[in-house]
Amino acid sequence: MTLTDPIADMLTRIRNATRVRKSKVDIRRSRICLGMIRLLKREGFVEDFKEVDEGPQGAIRVYLKYGEDGEDVIRRIERVSKPGRRVYRQVAEIQPVLSGMGMSIFSTPKGVLTDRDCREQNVGGEFLATVY
């Protein structure tokens, strides 16, 4: 079975796992998903991740993060640009999410970056997802 949208699959797996309070979730490995998971870890939305040799292309095991009282750290995670409707933003159009409490993820010529990184490096790109 070929996966037409690995990013949407990854976001759905994370969303579903947090709803049922799982401690970890496995995601199909791809470079773009790995870049997005690195950003989620750096920004504190997930606890950790590691690459696992499972299946033909491998997997990424993501360890989910919850607050001290068990509240969700990821309240909302959604895909913006889709295979049927690509969404691009120039650097001047990139706005902070919830006054910096959340983040947008972009695929740029300089790699997968957050909205803050895009403004610092003065680069725009494809608007992949929003997390808060």
Coordinates of N, CA and C in Angstrom, one line a residue:
M1 N 0.8 -1.2 0.0 CA 0.0 0.0 0.0 C 0.9 1.2 0.0
T2 N 0.6 2.1 -0.9 CA 1.4 3.4 -0.9 C 0.6 4.5 -0.2
L3 N 1.4 5.3 0.5 CA 0.8 6.3 1.3 C 0.9 7.6 0.5
T4 N -0.3 8.2 0.2 CA -0.2 9.4 -0.7 C 0.1 10.7 0.1
D5 N -0.2 10.7 1.4 CA 0.1 11.9 2.2 C 0.7 11.5 3.6
P6 N 2.1 11.3 3.6 CA 2.7 10.8 4.9 C 2.6 11.8 6.0
I7 N 2.5 13.1 5.7 CA 2.4 14.1 6.7 C 1.1 14.1 7.4
A8 N 0.0 14.0 6.6 CA -1.3 13.8 7.2 C -1.4 12.6 8.0
D9 N -0.8 11.5 7.6 CA -0.8 10.2 8.3 C -0.1 10.4 9.6
M10 N 1.0 11.1 9.7 CA 1.8 11.3 10.9 C 1.0 12.1 11.9
L11 N 0.4 13.2 11.4 CA -0.4 14.1 12.3 C -1.6 13.4 12.8
T12 N -2.3 12.6 12.0 CA -3.4 11.8 12.5 C -3.0 10.8 13.6
R13 N -1.9 10.1 13.3 CA -1.4 9.2 14.3 C -1.1 9.9 15.7
I14 N -0.5 11.0 15.6 CA -0.1 11.7 16.8 C -1.4 12.2 17.5
R15 N -2.3 12.8 16.7 CA -3.6 13.3 17.3 C -4.4 12.2 18.0
N16 N -4.5 11.0 17.3 CA -5.3 9.9 17.8 C -4.6 9.3 19.1
A17 N -3.3 9.3 19.1 CA -2.5 8.7 20.2 C -2.7 9.6 21.5
T18 N -2.6 10.9 21.3 CA -2.8 11.8 22.4 C -4.2 11.8 23.0
R19 N -5.2 11.5 22.1 CA -6.6 11.5 22.6 C -6.8 10.3 23.5
V20 N -6.1 9.2 23.3 CA -6.3 8.0 24.1 C -5.1 7.8 25.1
R21 N -4.3 8.9 25.3 CA -3.3 9.0 26.3 C -2.2 7.9 26.1
K22 N -1.8 7.6 24.9 CA -0.7 6.7 24.6 C 0.6 7.3 25.0
S23 N 1.6 6.6 25.4 CA 2.9 7.1 25.8 C 3.8 7.2 24.5
K24 N 3.5 6.4 23.5 CA 4.4 6.5 22.3 C 3.5 6.1 21.1
V25 N 4.0 6.5 19.9 CA 3.3 6.2 18.7 C 4.4 6.0 17.6
D26 N 4.1 5.0 16.7 CA 5.1 4.7 15.6 C 4.5 5.4 14.3
I27 N 5.4 6.0 13.6 CA 5.1 6.7 12.4 C 6.0 6.2 11.3
R28 N 5.5 6.1 10.1 CA 6.3 5.7 8.9 C 7.4 6.8 8.7
R29 N 8.6 6.3 8.5 CA 9.8 7.1 8.3 C 9.8 7.8 7.0
S30 N 10.0 9.1 6.9 CA 10.3 9.9 5.7 C 11.1 11.1 6.2
R31 N 11.8 11.7 5.3 CA 12.7 12.8 5.6 C 11.9 14.0 6.2
I32 N 10.7 14.2 5.5 CA 9.9 15.4 5.9 C 9.3 15.2 7.3
C33 N 8.8 13.9 7.6 CA 8.3 13.6 8.9 C 9.3 13.7 10.0
L34 N 10.5 13.2 9.7 CA 11.6 13.2 10.6 C 12.0 14.7 10.9
G35 N 12.0 15.6 9.9 CA 12.3 17.0 10.1 C 11.2 17.6 11.0
M36 N 9.9 17.3 10.8 CA 8.8 17.8 11.6 C 8.9 17.3 13.0
I37 N 9.2 16.1 13.2 CA 9.3 15.5 14.6 C 10.5 16.2 15.3
R38 N 11.6 16.5 14.6 CA 12.7 17.2 15.3 C 12.3 18.5 15.8
L39 N 11.5 19.2 15.0 CA 11.0 20.5 15.4 C 10.0 20.4 16.6
L40 N 9.1 19.4 16.6 CA 8.2 19.2 17.7 C 9.0 18.9 19.0
K41 N 10.1 18.2 18.9 CA 10.9 17.9 20.1 C 11.6 19.2 20.5
R42 N 12.2 19.9 19.6 CA 12.9 21.1 20.0 C 12.0 22.1 20.6
E43 N 10.8 22.2 20.2 CA 9.9 23.2 20.7 C 9.1 22.7 21.9
G44 N 9.3 21.4 22.3 CA 8.7 20.9 23.5 C 7.4 20.3 23.4
F45 N 6.9 20.0 22.2 CA 5.6 19.4 22.0 C 5.6 17.8 22.2
V46 N 6.8 17.2 22.0 CA 6.9 15.8 22.2 C 8.1 15.5 23.1
E47 N 8.1 14.4 23.9 CA 9.2 14.1 24.8 C 10.5 13.8 24.1
D48 N 10.4 12.8 23.2 CA 11.6 12.3 22.4 C 11.1 11.5 21.2
F49 N 12.1 11.1 20.4 CA 11.8 10.2 19.3 C 13.1 9.4 19.0
K50 N 12.9 8.3 18.3 CA 14.0 7.5 17.9 C 13.6 6.8 16.6
E51 N 14.6 6.6 15.7 CA 14.3 5.8 14.5 C 14.4 4.3 14.8
V52 N 13.5 3.6 14.2 CA 13.4 2.2 14.5 C 13.4 1.5 13.1
D53 N 14.1 0.3 13.0 CA 14.1 -0.4 11.8 C 13.0 -1.4 11.7
E54 N 11.8 -0.9 11.3 CA 10.6 -1.8 11.1 C 10.1 -1.6 9.7
G55 N 9.7 -2.6 9.1 CA 9.1 -2.5 7.7 C 10.2 -2.2 6.7
P56 N 9.7 -1.9 5.5 CA 10.7 -1.7 4.4 C 11.4 -0.3 4.5
Q57 N 10.8 0.7 5.1 CA 11.4 2.0 5.1 C 11.8 2.4 6.5
G58 N 11.4 1.7 7.5 CA 11.6 2.0 8.9 C 10.5 2.8 9.5
A59 N 10.7 3.2 10.8 CA 9.7 4.0 11.5 C 10.3 4.9 12.4
I60 N 9.5 5.9 12.8 CA 10.0 6.8 13.9 C 9.1 6.6 15.1
R61 N 9.7 6.2 16.2 CA 8.9 6.0 17.4 C 8.9 7.4 18.2
V62 N 7.7 7.9 18.4 CA 7.6 9.2 19.0 C 7.1 9.0 20.4
Y63 N 7.8 9.6 21.4 CA 7.3 9.5 22.8 C 6.6 10.8 23.1
L64 N 5.3 10.6 23.4 CA 4.4 11.8 23.6 C 4.6 12.4 24.9
K65 N 4.3 13.7 25.0 CA 4.5 14.5 26.2 C 3.1 15.0 26.8
Y66 N 3.0 14.9 28.1 CA 1.8 15.4 28.8 C 2.2 16.3 29.9
G67 N 1.3 17.1 30.4 CA 1.7 18.0 31.5 C 1.7 17.3 32.8
E68 N 2.0 18.1 33.9 CA 2.1 17.5 35.2 C 0.8 16.8 35.7
D69 N -0.3 17.4 35.3 CA -1.6 16.8 35.7 C -2.2 16.0 34.6
G70 N -1.4 15.6 33.6 CA -1.9 14.7 32.6 C -2.6 15.5 31.4
E71 N -2.5 16.8 31.4 CA -3.1 17.6 30.3 C -2.3 17.5 29.1
D72 N -3.0 17.6 28.0 CA -2.3 17.5 26.6 C -1.4 18.7 26.4
V73 N -0.2 18.4 26.0 CA 0.8 19.4 25.5 C 0.4 19.9 24.1
I74 N 0.0 18.9 23.3 CA -0.5 19.2 21.9 C -2.0 19.3 22.0
R75 N -2.5 20.5 22.0 CA -4.0 20.6 22.1 C -4.6 20.5 20.7
R76 N -3.9 21.0 19.7 CA -4.4 20.9 18.3 C -3.2 20.7 17.4
I77 N -3.3 19.8 16.4 CA -2.3 19.6 15.4 C -3.0 19.4 14.1
E78 N -2.8 20.2 13.1 CA -3.6 20.1 11.9 C -2.7 20.4 10.6
R79 N -3.1 19.8 9.6 CA -2.4 19.9 8.3 C -3.0 21.1 7.6
V80 N -2.2 21.9 7.0 CA -2.6 23.1 6.2 C -2.6 22.9 4.7
S81 N -1.4 22.7 4.2 CA -1.2 22.4 2.8 C -1.4 20.9 2.6
K82 N -2.2 20.6 1.6 CA -2.6 19.2 1.3 C -2.2 18.9 -0.2
P83 N -2.2 17.6 -0.5 CA -1.8 17.3 -1.9 C -2.7 17.9 -3.0
G84 N -4.0 18.1 -2.6 CA -4.9 18.7 -3.6 C -5.0 20.2 -3.5
R85 N -4.4 20.8 -2.5 CA -4.4 22.3 -2.4 C -3.2 22.7 -1.6
R86 N -2.1 23.0 -2.3 CA -0.9 23.4 -1.7 C -1.0 24.9 -1.2
V87 N -0.5 25.2 0.0 CA -0.5 26.5 0.5 C 0.9 27.0 0.8
Y88 N 1.3 28.1 0.2 CA 2.6 28.7 0.3 C 2.5 30.1 1.0
R89 N 3.5 30.4 1.7 CA 3.6 31.7 2.4 C 4.9 32.4 2.1
Q90 N 4.9 33.7 1.8 CA 6.1 34.4 1.8 C 6.5 34.8 3.2
V91 N 7.7 35.2 3.5 CA 8.1 35.5 4.8 C 7.3 36.6 5.4
A92 N 6.9 37.6 4.7 CA 6.1 38.7 5.2 C 4.7 38.3 5.6
E93 N 4.2 37.1 5.1 CA 2.9 36.6 5.4 C 2.8 35.7 6.6
I94 N 4.0 35.3 7.1 CA 4.1 34.3 8.2 C 3.9 35.0 9.6
Q95 N 2.8 34.6 10.3 CA 2.4 35.2 11.5 C 2.7 34.2 12.7
P96 N 2.9 34.7 13.9 CA 3.1 33.8 15.0 C 1.7 33.1 15.3
V97 N 1.8 31.9 15.9 CA 0.6 31.1 16.3 C 0.4 31.4 17.8
L98 N -0.8 31.9 18.1 CA -1.2 32.1 19.5 C -0.1 33.0 20.2
S99 N 0.3 34.0 19.6 CA 1.4 34.9 20.1 C 2.6 34.2 20.5
G100 N 3.0 33.2 19.8 CA 4.2 32.4 20.0 C 4.1 31.2 20.9
M101 N 2.9 30.9 21.4 CA 2.6 29.7 22.2 C 2.6 28.5 21.3
G102 N 2.2 28.6 20.1 CA 2.2 27.5 19.2 C 3.2 27.7 18.1
M103 N 3.1 26.9 17.1 CA 4.1 27.0 16.0 C 3.5 26.6 14.7
S104 N 4.0 27.2 13.6 CA 3.6 26.7 12.2 C 4.9 26.0 11.7
I105 N 4.7 25.0 10.9 CA 5.8 24.3 10.3 C 5.8 24.5 8.8
F106 N 7.0 24.9 8.2 CA 7.1 25.2 6.8 C 8.2 24.3 6.2
S107 N 8.0 23.9 4.9 CA 9.0 23.3 4.2 C 9.6 24.4 3.3
T108 N 10.9 24.7 3.5 CA 11.6 25.8 2.8 C 12.8 25.3 2.1
P109 N 13.4 26.1 1.2 CA 14.7 25.7 0.6 C 15.8 25.4 1.6
K110 N 15.6 26.0 2.8 CA 16.6 25.8 3.9 C 16.3 24.6 4.8
G111 N 15.2 23.8 4.4 CA 14.8 22.7 5.2 C 13.5 22.9 5.9
V112 N 13.1 22.0 6.8 CA 11.9 22.1 7.5 C 12.1 23.1 8.7
L113 N 11.3 24.2 8.7 CA 11.5 25.2 9.7 C 10.2 25.6 10.4
T114 N 10.3 26.2 11.6 CA 9.2 26.8 12.3 C 8.9 28.2 11.8
D115 N 7.8 28.8 12.1 CA 7.5 30.1 11.7 C 8.5 31.1 12.2
R116 N 9.0 30.9 13.4 CA 10.0 31.8 14.0 C 11.3 31.7 13.2
D117 N 11.7 30.4 12.9 CA 13.0 30.2 12.1 C 12.8 30.9 10.7
C118 N 11.7 30.8 10.1 CA 11.5 31.4 8.8 C 11.6 32.9 8.9
R119 N 11.1 33.5 9.9 CA 11.2 35.0 10.0 C 12.7 35.4 10.3
E120 N 13.4 34.6 11.1 CA 14.8 34.9 11.4 C 15.7 34.7 10.2
Q121 N 15.4 33.7 9.4 CA 16.2 33.4 8.2 C 15.7 34.1 6.9
N122 N 14.6 34.8 7.1 CA 14.0 35.5 5.9 C 13.7 34.6 4.7
V123 N 12.9 33.6 5.0 CA 12.6 32.6 4.0 C 11.2 32.1 4.1
G124 N 10.5 32.0 3.0 CA 9.1 31.4 3.1 C 9.1 30.0 2.5
G125 N 7.9 29.4 2.4 CA 7.8 28.1 1.8 C 6.4 27.5 1.9
E126 N 6.3 26.2 1.8 CA 5.1 25.5 1.9 C 4.6 25.4 3.3
F127 N 3.4 25.8 3.6 CA 2.8 25.9 5.0 C 2.3 24.5 5.3
L128 N 3.1 23.6 6.0 CA 2.7 22.3 6.2 C 1.7 22.0 7.3
A129 N 1.9 22.6 8.5 CA 1.0 22.3 9.6 C 1.1 23.4 10.7
T130 N 0.1 23.3 11.6 CA 0.1 24.2 12.7 C -0.1 23.3 14.0
V131 N 0.6 23.7 15.0 CA 0.6 23.0 16.3 C 0.5 23.9 17.4
Y132 N -0.4 23.6 18.3 CA -0.5 24.4 19.6 C -1.3 23.6 20.7

